[in-house]
PDB file of C-alpha atoms in Angstrom:
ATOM      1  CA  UNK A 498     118.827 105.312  89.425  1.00 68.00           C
ATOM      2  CA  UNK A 499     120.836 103.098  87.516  1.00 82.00           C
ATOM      3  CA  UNK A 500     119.289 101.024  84.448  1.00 92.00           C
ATOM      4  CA  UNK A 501     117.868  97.712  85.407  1.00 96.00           C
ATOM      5  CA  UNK A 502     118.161  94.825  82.522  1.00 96.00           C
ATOM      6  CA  UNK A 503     115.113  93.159  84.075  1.00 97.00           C
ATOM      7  CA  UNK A 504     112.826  96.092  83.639  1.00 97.00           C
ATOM      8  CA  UNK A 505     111.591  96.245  80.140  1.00 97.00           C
ATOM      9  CA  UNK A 506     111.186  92.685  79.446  1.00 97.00           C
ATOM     10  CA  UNK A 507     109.353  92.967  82.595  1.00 97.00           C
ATOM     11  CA  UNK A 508     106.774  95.536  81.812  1.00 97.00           C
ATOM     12  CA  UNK A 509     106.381  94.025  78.924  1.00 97.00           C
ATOM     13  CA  UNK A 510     104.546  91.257  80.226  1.00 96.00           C
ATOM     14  CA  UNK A 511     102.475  93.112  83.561  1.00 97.00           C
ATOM     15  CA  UNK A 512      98.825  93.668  82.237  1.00 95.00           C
ATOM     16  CA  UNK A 513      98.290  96.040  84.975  1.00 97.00           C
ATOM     17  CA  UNK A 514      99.896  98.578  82.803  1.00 98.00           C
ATOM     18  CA  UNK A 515      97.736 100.597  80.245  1.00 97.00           C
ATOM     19  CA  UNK A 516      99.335 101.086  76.899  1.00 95.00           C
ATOM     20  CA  UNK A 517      97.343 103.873  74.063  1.00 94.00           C
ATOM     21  CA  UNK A 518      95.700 105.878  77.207  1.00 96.00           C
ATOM     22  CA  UNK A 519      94.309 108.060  74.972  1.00 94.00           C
ATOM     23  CA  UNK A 520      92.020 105.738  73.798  1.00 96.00           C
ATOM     24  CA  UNK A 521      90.640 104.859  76.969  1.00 97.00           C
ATOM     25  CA  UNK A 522      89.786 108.831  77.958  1.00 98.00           C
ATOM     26  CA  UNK A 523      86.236 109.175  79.111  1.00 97.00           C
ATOM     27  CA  UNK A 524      86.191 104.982  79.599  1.00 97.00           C
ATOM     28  CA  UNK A 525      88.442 104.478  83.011  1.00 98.00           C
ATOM     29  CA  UNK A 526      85.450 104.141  85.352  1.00 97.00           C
ATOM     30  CA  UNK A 527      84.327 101.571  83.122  1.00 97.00           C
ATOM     31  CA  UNK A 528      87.069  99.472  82.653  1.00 96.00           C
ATOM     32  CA  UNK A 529      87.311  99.667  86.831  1.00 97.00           C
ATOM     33  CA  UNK A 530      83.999  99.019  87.728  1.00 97.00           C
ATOM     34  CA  UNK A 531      84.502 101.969  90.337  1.00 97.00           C
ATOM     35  CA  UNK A 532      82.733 105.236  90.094  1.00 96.00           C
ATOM     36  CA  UNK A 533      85.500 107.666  91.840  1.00 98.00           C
ATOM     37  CA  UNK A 534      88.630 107.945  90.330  1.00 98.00           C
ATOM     38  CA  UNK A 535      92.015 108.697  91.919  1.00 98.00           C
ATOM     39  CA  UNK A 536      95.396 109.607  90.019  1.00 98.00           C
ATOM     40  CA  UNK A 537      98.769 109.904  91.404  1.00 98.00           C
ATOM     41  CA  UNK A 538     101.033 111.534  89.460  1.00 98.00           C
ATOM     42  CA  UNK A 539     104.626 110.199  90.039  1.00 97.00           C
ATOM     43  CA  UNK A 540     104.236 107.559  91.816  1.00 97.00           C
ATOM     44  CA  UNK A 541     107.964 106.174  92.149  1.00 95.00           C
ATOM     45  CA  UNK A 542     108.654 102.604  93.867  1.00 96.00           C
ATOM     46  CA  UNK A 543     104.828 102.615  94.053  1.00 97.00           C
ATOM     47  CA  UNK A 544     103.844 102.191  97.942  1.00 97.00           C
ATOM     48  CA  UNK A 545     101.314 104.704  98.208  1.00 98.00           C
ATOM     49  CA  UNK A 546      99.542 103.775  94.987  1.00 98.00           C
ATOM     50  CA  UNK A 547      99.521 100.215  96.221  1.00 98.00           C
ATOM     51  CA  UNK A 548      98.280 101.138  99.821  1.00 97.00           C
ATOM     52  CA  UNK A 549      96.077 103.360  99.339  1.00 98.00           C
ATOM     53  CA  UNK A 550      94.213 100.927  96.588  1.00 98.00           C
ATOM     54  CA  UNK A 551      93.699  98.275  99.225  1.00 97.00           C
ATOM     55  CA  UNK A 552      92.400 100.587 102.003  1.00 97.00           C
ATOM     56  CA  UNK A 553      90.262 102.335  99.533  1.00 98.00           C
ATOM     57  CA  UNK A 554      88.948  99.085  96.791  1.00 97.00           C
ATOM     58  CA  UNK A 555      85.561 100.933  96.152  1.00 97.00           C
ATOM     59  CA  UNK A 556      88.127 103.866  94.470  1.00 98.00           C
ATOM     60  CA  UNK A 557      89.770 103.494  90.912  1.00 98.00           C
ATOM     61  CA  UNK A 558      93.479 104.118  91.226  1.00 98.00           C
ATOM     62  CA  UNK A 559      95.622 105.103  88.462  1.00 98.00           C
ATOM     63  CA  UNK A 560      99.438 105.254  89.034  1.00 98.00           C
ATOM     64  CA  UNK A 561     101.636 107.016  86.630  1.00 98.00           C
ATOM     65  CA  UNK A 562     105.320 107.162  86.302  1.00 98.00           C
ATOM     66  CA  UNK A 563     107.651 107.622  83.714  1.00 97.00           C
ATOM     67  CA  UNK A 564     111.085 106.128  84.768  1.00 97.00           C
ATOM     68  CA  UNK A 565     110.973 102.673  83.684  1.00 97.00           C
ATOM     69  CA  UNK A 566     113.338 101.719  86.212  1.00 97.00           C
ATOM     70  CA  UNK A 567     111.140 103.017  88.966  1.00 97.00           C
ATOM     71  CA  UNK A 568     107.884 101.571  87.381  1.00 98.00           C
ATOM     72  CA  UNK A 569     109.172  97.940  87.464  1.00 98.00           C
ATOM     73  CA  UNK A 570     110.426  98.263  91.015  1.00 97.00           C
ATOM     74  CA  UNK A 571     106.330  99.389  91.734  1.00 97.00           C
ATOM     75  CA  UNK A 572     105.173  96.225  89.338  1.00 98.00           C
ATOM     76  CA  UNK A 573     107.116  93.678  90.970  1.00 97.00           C
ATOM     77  CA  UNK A 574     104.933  94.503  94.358  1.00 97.00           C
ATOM     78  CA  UNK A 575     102.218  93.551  92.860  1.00 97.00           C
ATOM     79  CA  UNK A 576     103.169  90.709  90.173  1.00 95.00           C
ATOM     80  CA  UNK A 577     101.054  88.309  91.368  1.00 91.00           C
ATOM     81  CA  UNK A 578      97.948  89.877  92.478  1.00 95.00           C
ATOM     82  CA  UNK A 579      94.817  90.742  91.328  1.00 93.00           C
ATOM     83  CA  UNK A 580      93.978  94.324  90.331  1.00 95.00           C
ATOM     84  CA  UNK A 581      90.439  95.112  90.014  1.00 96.00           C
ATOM     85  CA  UNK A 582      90.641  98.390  90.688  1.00 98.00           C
ATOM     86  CA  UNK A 583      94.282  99.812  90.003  1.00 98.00           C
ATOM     87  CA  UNK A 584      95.941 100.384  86.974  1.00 98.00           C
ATOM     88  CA  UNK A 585      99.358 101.401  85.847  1.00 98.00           C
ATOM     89  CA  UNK A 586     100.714 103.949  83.081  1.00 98.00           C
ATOM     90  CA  UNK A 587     104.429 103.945  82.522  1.00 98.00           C
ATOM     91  CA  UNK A 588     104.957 107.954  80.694  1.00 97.00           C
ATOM     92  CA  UNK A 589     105.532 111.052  80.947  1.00 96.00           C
ATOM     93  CA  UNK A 590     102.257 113.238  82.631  1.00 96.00           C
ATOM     94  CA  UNK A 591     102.967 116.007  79.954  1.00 95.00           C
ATOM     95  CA  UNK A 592     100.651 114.226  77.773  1.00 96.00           C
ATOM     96  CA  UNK A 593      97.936 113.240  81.153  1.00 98.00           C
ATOM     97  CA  UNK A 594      95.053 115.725  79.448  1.00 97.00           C
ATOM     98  CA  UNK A 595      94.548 113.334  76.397  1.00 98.00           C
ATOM     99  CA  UNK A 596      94.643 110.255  78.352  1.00 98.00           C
ATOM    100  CA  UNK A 597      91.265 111.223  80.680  1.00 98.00           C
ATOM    101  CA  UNK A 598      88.171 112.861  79.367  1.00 98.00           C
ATOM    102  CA  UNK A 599      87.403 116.522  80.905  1.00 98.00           C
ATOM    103  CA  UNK A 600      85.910 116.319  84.325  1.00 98.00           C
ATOM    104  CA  UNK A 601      86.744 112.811  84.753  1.00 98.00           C
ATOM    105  CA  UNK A 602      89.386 112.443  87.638  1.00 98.00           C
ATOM    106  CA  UNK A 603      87.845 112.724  91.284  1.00 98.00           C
ATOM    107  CA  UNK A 604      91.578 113.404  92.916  1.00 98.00           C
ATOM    108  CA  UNK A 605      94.768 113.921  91.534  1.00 98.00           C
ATOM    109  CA  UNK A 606      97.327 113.114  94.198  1.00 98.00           C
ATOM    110  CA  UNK A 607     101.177 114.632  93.877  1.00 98.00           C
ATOM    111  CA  UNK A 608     103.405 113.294  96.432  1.00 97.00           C
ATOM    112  CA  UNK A 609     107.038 113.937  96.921  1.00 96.00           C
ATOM    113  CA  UNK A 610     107.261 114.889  93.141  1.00 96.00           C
ATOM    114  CA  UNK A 611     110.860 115.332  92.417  1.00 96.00           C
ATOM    115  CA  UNK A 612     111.501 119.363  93.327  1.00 96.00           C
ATOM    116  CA  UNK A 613     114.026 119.756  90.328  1.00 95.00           C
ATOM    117  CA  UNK A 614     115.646 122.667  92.679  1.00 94.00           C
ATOM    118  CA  UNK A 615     117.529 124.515  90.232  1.00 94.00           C
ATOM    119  CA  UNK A 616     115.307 128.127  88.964  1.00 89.00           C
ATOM    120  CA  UNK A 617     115.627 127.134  85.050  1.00 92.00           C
ATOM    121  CA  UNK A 618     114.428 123.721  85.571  1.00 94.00           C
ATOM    122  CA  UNK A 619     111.052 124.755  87.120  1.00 95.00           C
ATOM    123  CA  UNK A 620     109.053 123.963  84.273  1.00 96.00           C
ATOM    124  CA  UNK A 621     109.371 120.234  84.750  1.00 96.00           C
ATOM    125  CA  UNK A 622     107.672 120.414  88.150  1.00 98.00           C
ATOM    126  CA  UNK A 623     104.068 118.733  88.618  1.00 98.00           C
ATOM    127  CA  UNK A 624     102.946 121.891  90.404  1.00 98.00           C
ATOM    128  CA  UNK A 625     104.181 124.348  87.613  1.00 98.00           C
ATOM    129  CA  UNK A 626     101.308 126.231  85.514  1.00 97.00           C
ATOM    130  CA  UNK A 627     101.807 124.059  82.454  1.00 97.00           C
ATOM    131  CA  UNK A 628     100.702 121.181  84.229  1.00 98.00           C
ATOM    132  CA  UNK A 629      97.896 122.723  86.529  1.00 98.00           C
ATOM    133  CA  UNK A 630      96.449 123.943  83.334  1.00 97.00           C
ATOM    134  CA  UNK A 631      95.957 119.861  82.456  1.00 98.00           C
ATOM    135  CA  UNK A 632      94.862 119.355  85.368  1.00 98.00           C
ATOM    136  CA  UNK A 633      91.964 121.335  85.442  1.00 97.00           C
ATOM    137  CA  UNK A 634      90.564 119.594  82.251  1.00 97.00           C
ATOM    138  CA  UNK A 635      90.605 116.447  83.924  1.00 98.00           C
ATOM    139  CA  UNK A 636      89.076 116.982  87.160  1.00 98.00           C
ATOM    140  CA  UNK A 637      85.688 117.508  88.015  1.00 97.00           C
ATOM    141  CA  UNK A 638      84.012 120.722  89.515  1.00 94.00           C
ATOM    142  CA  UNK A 639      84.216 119.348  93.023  1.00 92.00           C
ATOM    143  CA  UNK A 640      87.453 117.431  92.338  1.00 97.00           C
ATOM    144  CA  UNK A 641      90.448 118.299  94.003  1.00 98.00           C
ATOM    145  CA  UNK A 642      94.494 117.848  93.569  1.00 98.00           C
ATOM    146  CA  UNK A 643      96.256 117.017  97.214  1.00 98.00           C
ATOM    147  CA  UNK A 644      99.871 117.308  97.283  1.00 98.00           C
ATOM    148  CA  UNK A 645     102.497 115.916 100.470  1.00 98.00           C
ATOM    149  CA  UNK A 646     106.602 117.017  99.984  1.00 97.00           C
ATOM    150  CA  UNK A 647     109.402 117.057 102.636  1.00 96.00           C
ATOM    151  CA  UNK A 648     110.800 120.059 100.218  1.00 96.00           C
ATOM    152  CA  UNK A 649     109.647 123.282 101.999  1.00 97.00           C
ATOM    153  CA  UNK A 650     111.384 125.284  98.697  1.00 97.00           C
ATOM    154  CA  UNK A 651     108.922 123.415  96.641  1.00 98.00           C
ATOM    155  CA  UNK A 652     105.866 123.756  99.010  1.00 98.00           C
ATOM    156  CA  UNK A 653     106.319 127.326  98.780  1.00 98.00           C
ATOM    157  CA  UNK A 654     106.761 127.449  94.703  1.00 98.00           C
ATOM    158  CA  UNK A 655     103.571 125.009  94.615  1.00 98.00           C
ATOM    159  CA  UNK A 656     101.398 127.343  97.188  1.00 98.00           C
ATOM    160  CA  UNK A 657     102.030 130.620  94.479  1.00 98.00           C
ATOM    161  CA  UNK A 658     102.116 128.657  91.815  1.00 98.00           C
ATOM    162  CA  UNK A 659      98.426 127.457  92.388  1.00 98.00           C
ATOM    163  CA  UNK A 660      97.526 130.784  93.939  1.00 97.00           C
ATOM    164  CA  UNK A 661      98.615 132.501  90.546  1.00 97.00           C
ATOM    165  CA  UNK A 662      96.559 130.249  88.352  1.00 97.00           C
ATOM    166  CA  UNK A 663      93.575 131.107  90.405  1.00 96.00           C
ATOM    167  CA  UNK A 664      93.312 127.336  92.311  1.00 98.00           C
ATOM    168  CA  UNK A 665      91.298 127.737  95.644  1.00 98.00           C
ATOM    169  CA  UNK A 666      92.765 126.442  98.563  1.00 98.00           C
ATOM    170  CA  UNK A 667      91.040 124.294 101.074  1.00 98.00           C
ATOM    171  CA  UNK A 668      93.663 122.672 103.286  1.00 97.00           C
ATOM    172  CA  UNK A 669      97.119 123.837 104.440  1.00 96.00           C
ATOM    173  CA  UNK A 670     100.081 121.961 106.690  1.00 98.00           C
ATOM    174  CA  UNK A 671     103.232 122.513 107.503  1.00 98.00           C
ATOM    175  CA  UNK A 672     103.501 119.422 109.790  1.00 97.00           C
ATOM    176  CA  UNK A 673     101.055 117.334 108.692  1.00 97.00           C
ATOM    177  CA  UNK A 674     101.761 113.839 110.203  1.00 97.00           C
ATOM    178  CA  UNK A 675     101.791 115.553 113.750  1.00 95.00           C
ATOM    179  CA  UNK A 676      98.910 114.388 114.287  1.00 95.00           C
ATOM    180  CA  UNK A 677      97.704 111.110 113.414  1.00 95.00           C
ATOM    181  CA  UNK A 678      95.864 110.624 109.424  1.00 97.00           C
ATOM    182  CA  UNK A 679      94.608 106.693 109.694  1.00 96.00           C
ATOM    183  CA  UNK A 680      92.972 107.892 106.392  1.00 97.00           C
ATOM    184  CA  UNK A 681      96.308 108.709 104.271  1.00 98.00           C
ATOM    185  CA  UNK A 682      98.729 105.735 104.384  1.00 96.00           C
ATOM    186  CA  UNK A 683     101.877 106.289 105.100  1.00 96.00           C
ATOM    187  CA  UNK A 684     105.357 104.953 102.707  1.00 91.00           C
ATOM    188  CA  UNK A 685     108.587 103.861 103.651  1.00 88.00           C
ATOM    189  CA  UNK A 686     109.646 106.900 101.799  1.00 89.00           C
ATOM    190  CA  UNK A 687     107.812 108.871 103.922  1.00 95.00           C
ATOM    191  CA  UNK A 688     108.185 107.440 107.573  1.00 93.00           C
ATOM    192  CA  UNK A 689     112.293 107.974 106.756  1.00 92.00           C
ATOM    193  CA  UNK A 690     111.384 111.780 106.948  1.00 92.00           C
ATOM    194  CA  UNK A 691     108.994 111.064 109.845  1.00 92.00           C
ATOM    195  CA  UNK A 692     111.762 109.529 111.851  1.00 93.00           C
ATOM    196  CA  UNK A 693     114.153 112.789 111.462  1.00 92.00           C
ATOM    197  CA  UNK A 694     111.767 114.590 112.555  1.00 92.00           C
ATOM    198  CA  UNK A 695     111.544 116.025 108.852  1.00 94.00           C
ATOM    199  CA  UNK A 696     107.847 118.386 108.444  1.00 96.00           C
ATOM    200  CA  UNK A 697     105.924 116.734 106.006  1.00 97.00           C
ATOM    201  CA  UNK A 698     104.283 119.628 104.354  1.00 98.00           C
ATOM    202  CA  UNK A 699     100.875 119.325 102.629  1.00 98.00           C
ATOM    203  CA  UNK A 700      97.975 121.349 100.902  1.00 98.00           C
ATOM    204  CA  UNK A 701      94.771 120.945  99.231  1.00 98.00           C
ATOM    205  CA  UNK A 702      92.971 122.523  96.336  1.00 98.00           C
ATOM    206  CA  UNK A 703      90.272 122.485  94.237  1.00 97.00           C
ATOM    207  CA  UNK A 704      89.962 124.185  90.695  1.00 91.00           C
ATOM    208  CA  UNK A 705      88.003 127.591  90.860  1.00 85.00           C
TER     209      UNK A 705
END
């Protein structure tokens, strides 16, 4: 999207937003005052992160994105309001394994991560081995990593990619707001997908 003059100076000033993450690994449920602890990774104009926060405030969410753009957009939802148990990290995930202690994240959540379609650009997707490797330093024995896409090209690339790294699987759907979830909120992003009649495909694992 294009560059937004408003966003830096912005961010700038949101104390929401968690600067030297690394420092805080091992510390998060602390600084929350919540003992289960939630990440979404990629979490764009921020909707879901922000929803799922207020129907869950006995749950530490942690919202990551790395477009700056993007991030402020998410911010500005929430400029004025109190955030006990949500917190903000504008960068790039590559690094998310030195920003949380091993074992410490309850759920990672990936939804609608961008697909990056083309073969050679593969490595840049949250469900490629790279990242799943982070992934299961940070979560927990019984933790688990939940992912939602419209991109069936993806879902399948994410379902062998997981397989492959030896990830179990517990839940699997390839039309998974046919029925109703009053648990799992649902975004404006989303509900555009819903009204085309678009599959929202979705599958759960946990780290073997």
């Amino acid at each position: 999207m294009r560059k937004l003059k408003w966003a830096e100076p912005f961010l700038a000033t949101q104390s929401v937003i968690v600067r030297n993450c690394d420092e805080l690994a091992g510390q998060w449920r602390r600084l929350l005052n919540q003992e289960e602890l939630h990440v979404e990774i990629g979490s764009g104009k921020g909707d879901y992160w922000i929803k799922m926060s207020e129907l869950y405030p006995n749950a530490g969410w942690i919202g990551i994105e790395k477009n700056v753009n993007v991030a402020a957009i998410a911010l500005k939802k929430v400029e004025n309001c109190e955030h006990l148990n949500r917190r903000f990290i504008v960068d790039d995930a590559q690094a998310i394994d030195s920003w949380f202690a091993k074992d410490e994240v309850d759920v990672i959540h990936l939804n609608f991560s961008d697909p990056w379609p083309k073969k050679r650009a593969s490595k840049h997707r949250l469900s490629h081995a790279s990242f799943l490797k982070r992934y299961e330093q940070i979560l927990k024995p019984e933790g688990k990593l939940i992912m939602k896409t419209d991109n069936v090209k993806l879902f399948e690339f994410s379902i062998l990619e997981f397989q492959n790294n030896g990830w179990l699987l517990d839940e699997f759907s390839v039309d998974y707001r046919r029925d109703e979830h009053p648990e799992d909120v649902i975004t404006e992003y989303e509900h555009r997908f819903m009204e085309l009649n678009q599959p929202i495909y979705r599958a759960v694992w946990h780290k073997a």
